[in-house]
mmCIF file with all atom_site columns, C-alpha atoms in Angstrom:
data_model
loop_
_atom_site.group_PDB
_atom_site.id
_atom_site.type_symbol
_atom_site.label_atom_id
_atom_site.label_alt_id
_atom_site.label_comp_id
_atom_site.label_asym_id
_atom_site.label_entity_id
_atom_site.label_seq_id
_atom_site.pdbx_PDB_ins_code
_atom_site.Cartn_x
_atom_site.Cartn_y
_atom_site.Cartn_z
_atom_site.occupancy
_atom_site.B_iso_or_equiv
_atom_site.pdbx_formal_charge
_atom_site.auth_seq_id
_atom_site.auth_comp_id
_atom_site.auth_asym_id
_atom_site.auth_atom_id
_atom_site.pdbx_PDB_model_num
ATOM 1   C CA . GLU A 1 1   ? 225.728 39.718 5.633   1.00 83.00 ? 129 GLU A CA 1
ATOM 2   C CA . ASP A 1 2   ? 222.047 39.157 6.376   1.00 88.00 ? 130 ASP A CA 1
ATOM 3   C CA . GLN A 1 3   ? 221.357 36.450 8.953   1.00 91.00 ? 131 GLN A CA 1
ATOM 4   C CA . VAL A 1 4   ? 218.231 34.770 10.281  1.00 96.00 ? 132 VAL A CA 1
ATOM 5   C CA . THR A 1 5   ? 218.102 32.526 13.353  1.00 97.00 ? 133 THR A CA 1
ATOM 6   C CA . GLN A 1 6   ? 214.983 30.650 14.352  1.00 98.00 ? 134 GLN A CA 1
ATOM 7   C CA . SER A 1 7   ? 214.229 29.075 17.700  1.00 97.00 ? 135 SER A CA 1
ATOM 8   C CA . PRO A 1 8   ? 213.437 26.565 18.901  1.00 97.00 ? 136 PRO A CA 1
ATOM 9   C CA . GLU A 1 9   ? 214.489 24.063 16.230  1.00 97.00 ? 137 GLU A CA 1
ATOM 10  C CA . ALA A 1 10  ? 211.578 21.822 17.212  1.00 98.00 ? 138 ALA A CA 1
ATOM 11  C CA . LEU A 1 11  ? 208.503 22.299 19.365  1.00 98.00 ? 139 LEU A CA 1
ATOM 12  C CA . ARG A 1 12  ? 205.921 19.802 20.527  1.00 98.00 ? 140 ARG A CA 1
ATOM 13  C CA . LEU A 1 13  ? 202.575 21.071 21.776  1.00 98.00 ? 141 LEU A CA 1
ATOM 14  C CA . GLN A 1 14  ? 199.358 19.515 22.905  1.00 98.00 ? 142 GLN A CA 1
ATOM 15  C CA . GLU A 1 15  ? 196.263 20.513 21.001  1.00 98.00 ? 143 GLU A CA 1
ATOM 16  C CA . GLY A 1 16  ? 195.040 23.797 22.476  1.00 97.00 ? 144 GLY A CA 1
ATOM 17  C CA . GLU A 1 17  ? 198.396 24.686 24.050  1.00 98.00 ? 145 GLU A CA 1
ATOM 18  C CA . SER A 1 18  ? 199.372 28.143 22.781  1.00 98.00 ? 146 SER A CA 1
ATOM 19  C CA . SER A 1 19  ? 203.014 29.086 22.162  1.00 98.00 ? 147 SER A CA 1
ATOM 20  C CA . SER A 1 20  ? 205.335 31.294 20.101  1.00 98.00 ? 148 SER A CA 1
ATOM 21  C CA . LEU A 1 21  ? 208.099 30.737 17.579  1.00 98.00 ? 149 LEU A CA 1
ATOM 22  C CA . ASN A 1 22  ? 211.002 33.178 17.376  1.00 98.00 ? 150 ASN A CA 1
ATOM 23  C CA . CYS A 1 23  ? 212.870 34.615 14.402  1.00 98.00 ? 151 CYS A CA 1
ATOM 24  C CA . SER A 1 24  ? 215.880 36.834 15.142  1.00 98.00 ? 152 SER A CA 1
ATOM 25  C CA . TYR A 1 25  ? 217.463 38.692 12.268  1.00 96.00 ? 153 TYR A CA 1
ATOM 26  C CA . THR A 1 26  ? 220.326 40.983 11.342  1.00 93.00 ? 154 THR A CA 1
ATOM 27  C CA . VAL A 1 27  ? 219.933 42.850 8.097   1.00 89.00 ? 155 VAL A CA 1
ATOM 28  C CA . SER A 1 28  ? 221.228 46.060 6.566   1.00 85.00 ? 156 SER A CA 1
ATOM 29  C CA . GLY A 1 29  ? 217.847 47.724 6.302   1.00 87.00 ? 157 GLY A CA 1
ATOM 30  C CA . LEU A 1 30  ? 214.736 45.538 6.380   1.00 89.00 ? 158 LEU A CA 1
ATOM 31  C CA . ARG A 1 31  ? 212.546 45.505 3.304   1.00 89.00 ? 159 ARG A CA 1
ATOM 32  C CA . GLY A 1 32  ? 210.287 42.745 4.454   1.00 92.00 ? 160 GLY A CA 1
ATOM 33  C CA . LEU A 1 33  ? 210.161 39.808 6.844   1.00 95.00 ? 161 LEU A CA 1
ATOM 34  C CA . PHE A 1 34  ? 208.316 36.766 5.543   1.00 95.00 ? 162 PHE A CA 1
ATOM 35  C CA . TRP A 1 35  ? 206.775 33.766 7.269   1.00 97.00 ? 163 TRP A CA 1
ATOM 36  C CA . TYR A 1 36  ? 206.230 30.543 5.355   1.00 98.00 ? 164 TYR A CA 1
ATOM 37  C CA . ARG A 1 37  ? 204.767 27.177 6.299   1.00 98.00 ? 165 ARG A CA 1
ATOM 38  C CA . GLN A 1 38  ? 206.276 24.003 4.838   1.00 98.00 ? 166 GLN A CA 1
ATOM 39  C CA . ASP A 1 39  ? 204.603 20.594 4.946   1.00 98.00 ? 167 ASP A CA 1
ATOM 40  C CA . PRO A 1 40  ? 206.621 17.407 4.318   1.00 96.00 ? 168 PRO A CA 1
ATOM 41  C CA . GLY A 1 41  ? 207.276 16.845 0.628   1.00 95.00 ? 169 GLY A CA 1
ATOM 42  C CA . LYS A 1 42  ? 205.935 20.270 -0.305  1.00 97.00 ? 170 LYS A CA 1
ATOM 43  C CA . GLY A 1 43  ? 207.344 23.681 -1.085  1.00 97.00 ? 171 GLY A CA 1
ATOM 44  C CA . PRO A 1 44  ? 207.085 26.571 1.378   1.00 97.00 ? 172 PRO A CA 1
ATOM 45  C CA . GLU A 1 45  ? 203.661 28.210 1.447   1.00 97.00 ? 173 GLU A CA 1
ATOM 46  C CA . PHE A 1 46  ? 203.472 31.946 2.057   1.00 95.00 ? 174 PHE A CA 1
ATOM 47  C CA . LEU A 1 47  ? 201.782 33.105 5.269   1.00 97.00 ? 175 LEU A CA 1
ATOM 48  C CA . PHE A 1 48  ? 202.667 36.738 6.087   1.00 93.00 ? 176 PHE A CA 1
ATOM 49  C CA . THR A 1 49  ? 204.840 39.701 5.195   1.00 94.00 ? 177 THR A CA 1
ATOM 50  C CA . LEU A 1 50  ? 205.775 42.295 7.825   1.00 95.00 ? 178 LEU A CA 1
ATOM 51  C CA . TYR A 1 51  ? 207.520 45.528 6.934   1.00 93.00 ? 179 TYR A CA 1
ATOM 52  C CA . SER A 1 52  ? 207.998 47.696 10.014  1.00 93.00 ? 180 SER A CA 1
ATOM 53  C CA . ALA A 1 53  ? 208.410 47.366 13.771  1.00 94.00 ? 181 ALA A CA 1
ATOM 54  C CA . GLY A 1 54  ? 205.079 47.203 15.553  1.00 96.00 ? 182 GLY A CA 1
ATOM 55  C CA . GLU A 1 55  ? 203.268 45.649 12.627  1.00 96.00 ? 183 GLU A CA 1
ATOM 56  C CA . GLU A 1 56  ? 201.049 42.614 13.224  1.00 97.00 ? 184 GLU A CA 1
ATOM 57  C CA . LYS A 1 57  ? 199.297 40.215 10.849  1.00 97.00 ? 185 LYS A CA 1
ATOM 58  C CA . GLU A 1 58  ? 196.768 37.493 11.681  1.00 97.00 ? 186 GLU A CA 1
ATOM 59  C CA . LYS A 1 59  ? 195.434 34.441 9.921   1.00 95.00 ? 187 LYS A CA 1
ATOM 60  C CA . GLU A 1 60  ? 193.196 31.992 11.741  1.00 95.00 ? 188 GLU A CA 1
ATOM 61  C CA . ARG A 1 61  ? 195.175 30.756 14.763  1.00 97.00 ? 189 ARG A CA 1
ATOM 62  C CA . LEU A 1 62  ? 198.408 32.459 13.698  1.00 98.00 ? 190 LEU A CA 1
ATOM 63  C CA . LYS A 1 63  ? 199.587 35.960 14.504  1.00 98.00 ? 191 LYS A CA 1
ATOM 64  C CA . ALA A 1 64  ? 202.928 37.386 13.402  1.00 98.00 ? 192 ALA A CA 1
ATOM 65  C CA . THR A 1 65  ? 204.559 40.370 15.088  1.00 98.00 ? 193 THR A CA 1
ATOM 66  C CA . LEU A 1 66  ? 207.710 42.353 14.323  1.00 97.00 ? 194 LEU A CA 1
ATOM 67  C CA . THR A 1 67  ? 210.255 44.328 16.315  1.00 95.00 ? 195 THR A CA 1
ATOM 68  C CA . LYS A 1 68  ? 213.526 45.882 15.137  1.00 92.00 ? 196 LYS A CA 1
ATOM 69  C CA . LYS A 1 69  ? 215.447 42.705 15.900  1.00 94.00 ? 197 LYS A CA 1
ATOM 70  C CA . GLU A 1 70  ? 213.001 39.823 15.844  1.00 97.00 ? 198 GLU A CA 1
ATOM 71  C CA . SER A 1 71  ? 209.655 38.467 14.810  1.00 98.00 ? 199 SER A CA 1
ATOM 72  C CA . PHE A 1 72  ? 207.321 36.136 16.643  1.00 98.00 ? 200 PHE A CA 1
ATOM 73  C CA . LEU A 1 73  ? 204.780 33.744 15.253  1.00 98.00 ? 201 LEU A CA 1
ATOM 74  C CA . HIS A 1 74  ? 202.159 33.208 17.911  1.00 98.00 ? 202 HIS A CA 1
ATOM 75  C CA . ILE A 1 75  ? 200.000 30.104 17.647  1.00 98.00 ? 203 ILE A CA 1
ATOM 76  C CA . THR A 1 76  ? 196.781 30.223 19.653  1.00 98.00 ? 204 THR A CA 1
ATOM 77  C CA . ALA A 1 77  ? 194.984 27.007 20.563  1.00 98.00 ? 205 ALA A CA 1
ATOM 78  C CA . PRO A 1 78  ? 196.799 24.974 17.890  1.00 98.00 ? 206 PRO A CA 1
ATOM 79  C CA . LYS A 1 79  ? 195.284 21.973 16.156  1.00 98.00 ? 207 LYS A CA 1
ATOM 80  C CA . PRO A 1 80  ? 197.084 18.904 14.758  1.00 98.00 ? 208 PRO A CA 1
ATOM 81  C CA . GLU A 1 81  ? 196.730 20.345 11.247  1.00 97.00 ? 209 GLU A CA 1
ATOM 82  C CA . ASP A 1 82  ? 199.006 23.206 12.289  1.00 98.00 ? 210 ASP A CA 1
ATOM 83  C CA . SER A 1 83  ? 201.885 20.717 12.441  1.00 98.00 ? 211 SER A CA 1
ATOM 84  C CA . ALA A 1 84  ? 204.500 21.818 9.908   1.00 98.00 ? 212 ALA A CA 1
ATOM 85  C CA . THR A 1 85  ? 207.879 23.510 9.653   1.00 98.00 ? 213 THR A CA 1
ATOM 86  C CA . TYR A 1 86  ? 207.634 27.293 9.887   1.00 98.00 ? 214 TYR A CA 1
ATOM 87  C CA . LEU A 1 87  ? 210.262 29.282 8.011   1.00 98.00 ? 215 LEU A CA 1
ATOM 88  C CA . CYS A 1 88  ? 211.212 32.918 8.439   1.00 97.00 ? 216 CYS A CA 1
ATOM 89  C CA . ALA A 1 89  ? 213.009 34.946 5.761   1.00 95.00 ? 217 ALA A CA 1
ATOM 90  C CA . VAL A 1 90  ? 214.214 38.518 5.337   1.00 94.00 ? 218 VAL A CA 1
ATOM 91  C CA . ARG A 1 91  ? 214.710 40.762 2.344   1.00 90.00 ? 219 ARG A CA 1
ATOM 92  C CA . SER A 1 92  ? 217.074 43.684 2.749   1.00 86.00 ? 220 SER A CA 1
ATOM 93  C CA . GLN A 1 93  ? 216.948 47.138 1.226   1.00 81.00 ? 221 GLN A CA 1
ATOM 94  C CA . GLY A 1 94  ? 218.425 47.686 -2.182  1.00 74.00 ? 222 GLY A CA 1
ATOM 95  C CA . GLY A 1 95  ? 217.278 46.388 -5.496  1.00 68.00 ? 223 GLY A CA 1
ATOM 96  C CA . SER A 1 96  ? 217.760 42.681 -4.815  1.00 78.00 ? 224 SER A CA 1
ATOM 97  C CA . GLU A 1 97  ? 214.789 40.329 -4.602  1.00 81.00 ? 225 GLU A CA 1
ATOM 98  C CA . LYS A 1 98  ? 216.912 37.866 -2.640  1.00 86.00 ? 226 LYS A CA 1
ATOM 99  C CA . LEU A 1 99  ? 215.436 36.246 0.483   1.00 90.00 ? 227 LEU A CA 1
ATOM 100 C CA . VAL A 1 100 ? 217.618 34.859 3.282   1.00 93.00 ? 228 VAL A CA 1
ATOM 101 C CA . PHE A 1 101 ? 215.892 32.056 5.171   1.00 95.00 ? 229 PHE A CA 1
ATOM 102 C CA . GLY A 1 102 ? 216.268 30.692 8.666   1.00 96.00 ? 230 GLY A CA 1
ATOM 103 C CA . LYS A 1 103 ? 216.463 26.929 9.159   1.00 96.00 ? 231 LYS A CA 1
ATOM 104 C CA . GLY A 1 104 ? 212.931 26.753 10.478  1.00 97.00 ? 232 GLY A CA 1
ATOM 105 C CA . THR A 1 105 ? 211.026 25.502 13.507  1.00 98.00 ? 233 THR A CA 1
ATOM 106 C CA . LYS A 1 106 ? 209.403 22.106 13.222  1.00 98.00 ? 234 LYS A CA 1
ATOM 107 C CA . LEU A 1 107 ? 206.088 22.250 15.063  1.00 98.00 ? 235 LEU A CA 1
ATOM 108 C CA . THR A 1 108 ? 204.234 19.111 16.107  1.00 98.00 ? 236 THR A CA 1
ATOM 109 C CA . VAL A 1 109 ? 200.776 19.417 17.640  1.00 98.00 ? 237 VAL A CA 1
ATOM 110 C CA . ASN A 1 110 ? 199.532 16.265 19.313  1.00 97.00 ? 238 ASN A CA 1
ATOM 111 C CA . PRO A 1 111 ? 195.800 15.544 19.595  1.00 96.00 ? 239 PRO A CA 1
ATOM 112 C CA . ASP B 2 1   ? 195.340 29.106 -10.713 1.00 65.00 ? 157 ASP B CA 1
ATOM 113 C CA . ALA B 2 2   ? 198.281 26.918 -11.618 1.00 83.00 ? 158 ALA B CA 1
ATOM 114 C CA . GLY B 2 3   ? 201.185 27.291 -9.262  1.00 95.00 ? 159 GLY B CA 1
ATOM 115 C CA . VAL B 2 4   ? 204.877 26.865 -9.946  1.00 97.00 ? 160 VAL B CA 1
ATOM 116 C CA . ILE B 2 5   ? 205.411 23.527 -11.678 1.00 98.00 ? 161 ILE B CA 1
ATOM 117 C CA . GLN B 2 6   ? 208.644 21.585 -11.276 1.00 98.00 ? 162 GLN B CA 1
ATOM 118 C CA . SER B 2 7   ? 209.787 18.377 -12.921 1.00 97.00 ? 163 SER B CA 1
ATOM 119 C CA . PRO B 2 8   ? 210.793 15.741 -12.222 1.00 98.00 ? 164 PRO B CA 1
ATOM 120 C CA . ARG B 2 9   ? 209.553 15.382 -8.632  1.00 97.00 ? 165 ARG B CA 1
ATOM 121 C CA . HIS B 2 10  ? 212.223 12.786 -7.890  1.00 97.00 ? 166 HIS B CA 1
ATOM 122 C CA . GLU B 2 11  ? 215.508 12.026 -9.605  1.00 97.00 ? 167 GLU B CA 1
ATOM 123 C CA . VAL B 2 12  ? 217.965 9.296  -8.738  1.00 97.00 ? 168 VAL B CA 1
ATOM 124 C CA . THR B 2 13  ? 221.114 9.064  -10.783 1.00 96.00 ? 169 THR B CA 1
ATOM 125 C CA . GLU B 2 14  ? 224.709 7.985  -10.552 1.00 97.00 ? 170 GLU B CA 1
ATOM 126 C CA . MET B 2 15  ? 227.637 10.201 -9.847  1.00 97.00 ? 171 MET B CA 1
ATOM 127 C CA . GLY B 2 16  ? 229.037 11.832 -12.962 1.00 97.00 ? 172 GLY B CA 1
ATOM 128 C CA . GLN B 2 17  ? 225.748 11.947 -14.830 1.00 97.00 ? 173 GLN B CA 1
ATOM 129 C CA . GLU B 2 18  ? 224.161 15.150 -16.084 1.00 97.00 ? 174 GLU B CA 1
ATOM 130 C CA . VAL B 2 19  ? 221.018 16.232 -14.258 1.00 98.00 ? 175 VAL B CA 1
ATOM 131 C CA . THR B 2 20  ? 218.479 18.731 -15.582 1.00 98.00 ? 176 THR B CA 1
ATOM 132 C CA . LEU B 2 21  ? 215.741 20.174 -13.404 1.00 98.00 ? 177 LEU B CA 1
ATOM 133 C CA . ARG B 2 22  ? 212.855 22.078 -14.937 1.00 98.00 ? 178 ARG B CA 1
ATOM 134 C CA . CYS B 2 23  ? 210.556 24.846 -13.761 1.00 98.00 ? 179 CYS B CA 1
ATOM 135 C CA . LYS B 2 24  ? 207.486 26.598 -15.117 1.00 98.00 ? 180 LYS B CA 1
ATOM 136 C CA . PRO B 2 25  ? 206.761 29.785 -13.136 1.00 97.00 ? 181 PRO B CA 1
ATOM 137 C CA . ILE B 2 26  ? 203.349 31.273 -12.463 1.00 96.00 ? 182 ILE B CA 1
ATOM 138 C CA . SER B 2 27  ? 202.077 33.053 -15.547 1.00 95.00 ? 183 SER B CA 1
ATOM 139 C CA . GLY B 2 28  ? 202.730 36.789 -15.345 1.00 93.00 ? 184 GLY B CA 1
ATOM 140 C CA . HIS B 2 29  ? 205.516 36.540 -12.791 1.00 94.00 ? 185 HIS B CA 1
ATOM 141 C CA . ASN B 2 30  ? 208.746 38.148 -13.946 1.00 93.00 ? 186 ASN B CA 1
ATOM 142 C CA . SER B 2 31  ? 211.183 36.919 -11.285 1.00 94.00 ? 187 SER B CA 1
ATOM 143 C CA . LEU B 2 32  ? 212.296 33.313 -10.932 1.00 96.00 ? 188 LEU B CA 1
ATOM 144 C CA . PHE B 2 33  ? 214.403 31.806 -8.163  1.00 96.00 ? 189 PHE B CA 1
ATOM 145 C CA . TRP B 2 34  ? 216.225 28.502 -7.728  1.00 98.00 ? 190 TRP B CA 1
ATOM 146 C CA . TYR B 2 35  ? 216.826 27.292 -4.157  1.00 97.00 ? 191 TYR B CA 1
ATOM 147 C CA . ARG B 2 36  ? 218.453 24.238 -2.618  1.00 97.00 ? 192 ARG B CA 1
ATOM 148 C CA . GLN B 2 37  ? 217.301 22.796 0.710   1.00 97.00 ? 193 GLN B CA 1
ATOM 149 C CA . THR B 2 38  ? 219.354 20.482 2.922   1.00 96.00 ? 194 THR B CA 1
ATOM 150 C CA . MET B 2 39  ? 219.107 19.558 6.580   1.00 92.00 ? 195 MET B CA 1
ATOM 151 C CA . MET B 2 40  ? 222.495 21.093 7.312   1.00 92.00 ? 196 MET B CA 1
ATOM 152 C CA . ARG B 2 41  ? 222.176 24.422 5.491   1.00 92.00 ? 197 ARG B CA 1
ATOM 153 C CA . GLY B 2 42  ? 218.432 24.956 5.195   1.00 93.00 ? 198 GLY B CA 1
ATOM 154 C CA . LEU B 2 43  ? 217.007 26.792 2.199   1.00 96.00 ? 199 LEU B CA 1
ATOM 155 C CA . GLU B 2 44  ? 219.645 28.612 0.162   1.00 94.00 ? 200 GLU B CA 1
ATOM 156 C CA . LEU B 2 45  ? 219.237 30.786 -2.902  1.00 94.00 ? 201 LEU B CA 1
ATOM 157 C CA . LEU B 2 46  ? 221.295 29.559 -5.860  1.00 96.00 ? 202 LEU B CA 1
ATOM 158 C CA . ILE B 2 47  ? 220.352 32.057 -8.566  1.00 96.00 ? 203 ILE B CA 1
ATOM 159 C CA . TYR B 2 48  ? 217.550 34.351 -9.555  1.00 94.00 ? 204 TYR B CA 1
ATOM 160 C CA . PHE B 2 49  ? 216.335 35.842 -12.819 1.00 95.00 ? 205 PHE B CA 1
ATOM 161 C CA . ASN B 2 50  ? 214.441 39.037 -13.503 1.00 93.00 ? 206 ASN B CA 1
ATOM 162 C CA . ASN B 2 51  ? 212.729 39.295 -16.893 1.00 94.00 ? 207 ASN B CA 1
ATOM 163 C CA . ASN B 2 52  ? 214.660 36.182 -17.992 1.00 95.00 ? 208 ASN B CA 1
ATOM 164 C CA . VAL B 2 53  ? 218.051 37.766 -17.187 1.00 95.00 ? 209 VAL B CA 1
ATOM 165 C CA . PRO B 2 54  ? 220.253 36.274 -14.420 1.00 95.00 ? 210 PRO B CA 1
ATOM 166 C CA . ILE B 2 55  ? 220.638 38.914 -11.713 1.00 92.00 ? 211 ILE B CA 1
ATOM 167 C CA . ASP B 2 56  ? 222.402 37.179 -8.834  1.00 91.00 ? 212 ASP B CA 1
ATOM 168 C CA . ASP B 2 57  ? 224.203 33.849 -9.226  1.00 93.00 ? 213 ASP B CA 1
ATOM 169 C CA . SER B 2 58  ? 226.419 34.232 -6.176  1.00 91.00 ? 214 SER B CA 1
ATOM 170 C CA . GLY B 2 59  ? 224.822 31.180 -4.562  1.00 92.00 ? 215 GLY B CA 1
ATOM 171 C CA . MET B 2 60  ? 225.707 28.785 -7.366  1.00 94.00 ? 216 MET B CA 1
ATOM 172 C CA . PRO B 2 61  ? 228.142 26.341 -5.747  1.00 87.00 ? 217 PRO B CA 1
ATOM 173 C CA . GLU B 2 62  ? 230.585 25.937 -8.613  1.00 84.00 ? 218 GLU B CA 1
ATOM 174 C CA . ASP B 2 63  ? 230.959 25.684 -12.361 1.00 91.00 ? 219 ASP B CA 1
ATOM 175 C CA . ARG B 2 64  ? 229.211 22.321 -12.412 1.00 95.00 ? 220 ARG B CA 1
ATOM 176 C CA . PHE B 2 65  ? 225.949 24.201 -11.890 1.00 97.00 ? 221 PHE B CA 1
ATOM 177 C CA . SER B 2 66  ? 224.303 26.273 -14.595 1.00 97.00 ? 222 SER B CA 1
ATOM 178 C CA . ALA B 2 67  ? 220.859 27.801 -15.024 1.00 98.00 ? 223 ALA B CA 1
ATOM 179 C CA . LYS B 2 68  ? 219.017 29.197 -17.996 1.00 97.00 ? 224 LYS B CA 1
ATOM 180 C CA . MET B 2 69  ? 215.755 30.955 -18.631 1.00 97.00 ? 225 MET B CA 1
ATOM 181 C CA . PRO B 2 70  ? 215.134 30.983 -22.391 1.00 97.00 ? 226 PRO B CA 1
ATOM 182 C CA . ASN B 2 71  ? 211.668 32.522 -22.029 1.00 95.00 ? 227 ASN B CA 1
ATOM 183 C CA . ALA B 2 72  ? 209.248 33.810 -19.414 1.00 95.00 ? 228 ALA B CA 1
ATOM 184 C CA . SER B 2 73  ? 207.595 30.431 -18.902 1.00 96.00 ? 229 SER B CA 1
ATOM 185 C CA . PHE B 2 74  ? 210.519 28.046 -18.553 1.00 97.00 ? 230 PHE B CA 1
ATOM 186 C CA . SER B 2 75  ? 213.784 27.651 -16.681 1.00 98.00 ? 231 SER B CA 1
ATOM 187 C CA . THR B 2 76  ? 216.307 24.862 -16.200 1.00 98.00 ? 232 THR B CA 1
ATOM 188 C CA . LEU B 2 77  ? 218.947 24.113 -13.604 1.00 98.00 ? 233 LEU B CA 1
ATOM 189 C CA . LYS B 2 78  ? 221.660 21.785 -14.816 1.00 98.00 ? 234 LYS B CA 1
ATOM 190 C CA . ILE B 2 79  ? 224.340 19.926 -12.881 1.00 97.00 ? 235 ILE B CA 1
ATOM 191 C CA . GLN B 2 80  ? 227.166 18.398 -14.891 1.00 97.00 ? 236 GLN B CA 1
ATOM 192 C CA . PRO B 2 81  ? 228.867 16.287 -13.678 1.00 96.00 ? 237 PRO B CA 1
ATOM 193 C CA . SER B 2 82  ? 226.770 15.457 -10.622 1.00 96.00 ? 238 SER B CA 1
ATOM 194 C CA . GLU B 2 83  ? 228.305 14.469 -7.274  1.00 96.00 ? 239 GLU B CA 1
ATOM 195 C CA . PRO B 2 84  ? 226.810 12.805 -4.165  1.00 97.00 ? 240 PRO B CA 1
ATOM 196 C CA . ARG B 2 85  ? 227.082 16.091 -2.231  1.00 96.00 ? 241 ARG B CA 1
ATOM 197 C CA . ASP B 2 86  ? 224.595 17.624 -4.682  1.00 97.00 ? 242 ASP B CA 1
ATOM 198 C CA . SER B 2 87  ? 221.855 15.451 -3.187  1.00 97.00 ? 243 SER B CA 1
ATOM 199 C CA . ALA B 2 88  ? 219.165 17.793 -1.858  1.00 98.00 ? 244 ALA B CA 1
ATOM 200 C CA . VAL B 2 89  ? 215.703 19.126 -2.612  1.00 98.00 ? 245 VAL B CA 1
ATOM 201 C CA . TYR B 2 90  ? 215.753 21.834 -5.269  1.00 98.00 ? 246 TYR B CA 1
ATOM 202 C CA . PHE B 2 91  ? 212.958 24.383 -5.309  1.00 98.00 ? 247 PHE B CA 1
ATOM 203 C CA . CYS B 2 92  ? 211.896 26.869 -7.905  1.00 98.00 ? 248 CYS B CA 1
ATOM 204 C CA . ALA B 2 93  ? 209.928 29.967 -6.912  1.00 97.00 ? 249 ALA B CA 1
ATOM 205 C CA . SER B 2 94  ? 208.475 32.906 -8.793  1.00 96.00 ? 250 SER B CA 1
ATOM 206 C CA . SER B 2 95  ? 207.156 36.350 -7.979  1.00 94.00 ? 251 SER B CA 1
ATOM 207 C CA . PHE B 2 96  ? 206.218 39.648 -9.537  1.00 89.00 ? 252 PHE B CA 1
ATOM 208 C CA . ALA B 2 97  ? 209.145 41.975 -8.988  1.00 78.00 ? 253 ALA B CA 1
ATOM 209 C CA . GLY B 2 98  ? 208.694 45.705 -8.690  1.00 65.00 ? 254 GLY B CA 1
ATOM 210 C CA . ILE B 2 99  ? 205.920 45.533 -6.134  1.00 62.00 ? 255 ILE B CA 1
ATOM 211 C CA . GLU B 2 100 ? 206.112 43.965 -2.744  1.00 70.00 ? 256 GLU B CA 1
ATOM 212 C CA . GLN B 2 101 ? 204.847 40.455 -3.352  1.00 80.00 ? 257 GLN B CA 1
ATOM 213 C CA . PRO B 2 102 ? 205.945 37.161 -1.835  1.00 88.00 ? 258 PRO B CA 1
ATOM 214 C CA . GLN B 2 103 ? 207.695 34.387 -3.683  1.00 92.00 ? 259 GLN B CA 1
ATOM 215 C CA . HIS B 2 104 ? 205.568 31.343 -4.521  1.00 95.00 ? 260 HIS B CA 1
ATOM 216 C CA . PHE B 2 105 ? 207.276 27.974 -4.454  1.00 97.00 ? 261 PHE B CA 1
ATOM 217 C CA . GLY B 2 106 ? 206.871 24.769 -6.397  1.00 98.00 ? 262 GLY B CA 1
ATOM 218 C CA . ASP B 2 107 ? 206.889 21.406 -4.648  1.00 97.00 ? 263 ASP B CA 1
ATOM 219 C CA . GLY B 2 108 ? 210.527 20.751 -5.455  1.00 98.00 ? 264 GLY B CA 1
ATOM 220 C CA . THR B 2 109 ? 212.683 18.069 -7.037  1.00 98.00 ? 265 THR B CA 1
ATOM 221 C CA . ARG B 2 110 ? 214.220 15.570 -4.641  1.00 98.00 ? 266 ARG B CA 1
ATOM 222 C CA . LEU B 2 111 ? 217.620 14.724 -6.125  1.00 98.00 ? 267 LEU B CA 1
ATOM 223 C CA . SER B 2 112 ? 219.686 11.748 -5.040  1.00 98.00 ? 268 SER B CA 1
ATOM 224 C CA . ILE B 2 113 ? 223.148 11.222 -6.504  1.00 97.00 ? 269 ILE B CA 1
ATOM 225 C CA . LEU B 2 114 ? 224.515 7.732  -5.822  1.00 96.00 ? 270 LEU B CA 1
#
């Protein structure tokens, strides 16, 4: 059974204080690892897809990386508007479109 | 571009009542997903459709839950009878299957069963 574990559950940073969020996964053949951002009262918003170990994607202050067992979401010089819950999900090989999500990391960036 | 549209945004009802949640996917998308989000269990897939056909309903909790997709632009998730433990936020998402594209989510229905 595919599993996704995210850590930490919550993270508080000062504006400008860089850090990383972790997503560990077990899956029978990875067909995509997805990062989403979720704001309160909203649905998850797609950020990145990673497909193979060594791959990296960047968007503004965010950079996602992937190894064979985990993914990191690096946040460089965060701003208060980066405060949100960040969700990681995996899709395994085979014909299914099913995503298995982690429980997320709630990030708070204080000004 | 219009995103995934869900209605209602909030629903409060009493135990035993029938609840119907509605979803309009993004035009052109051929896969539709229903998720439930709770603090305890996170975001869980309930069922998904491909070209209006249910493909995987293994996440549907029990027979009280049913989902339909009568056409490419509309889906419903029904709970009958509802119970307090069904209280959660229900999300609908859509994507274009067959190529590697992400799922796009609506803003959810917050359901409270009293």
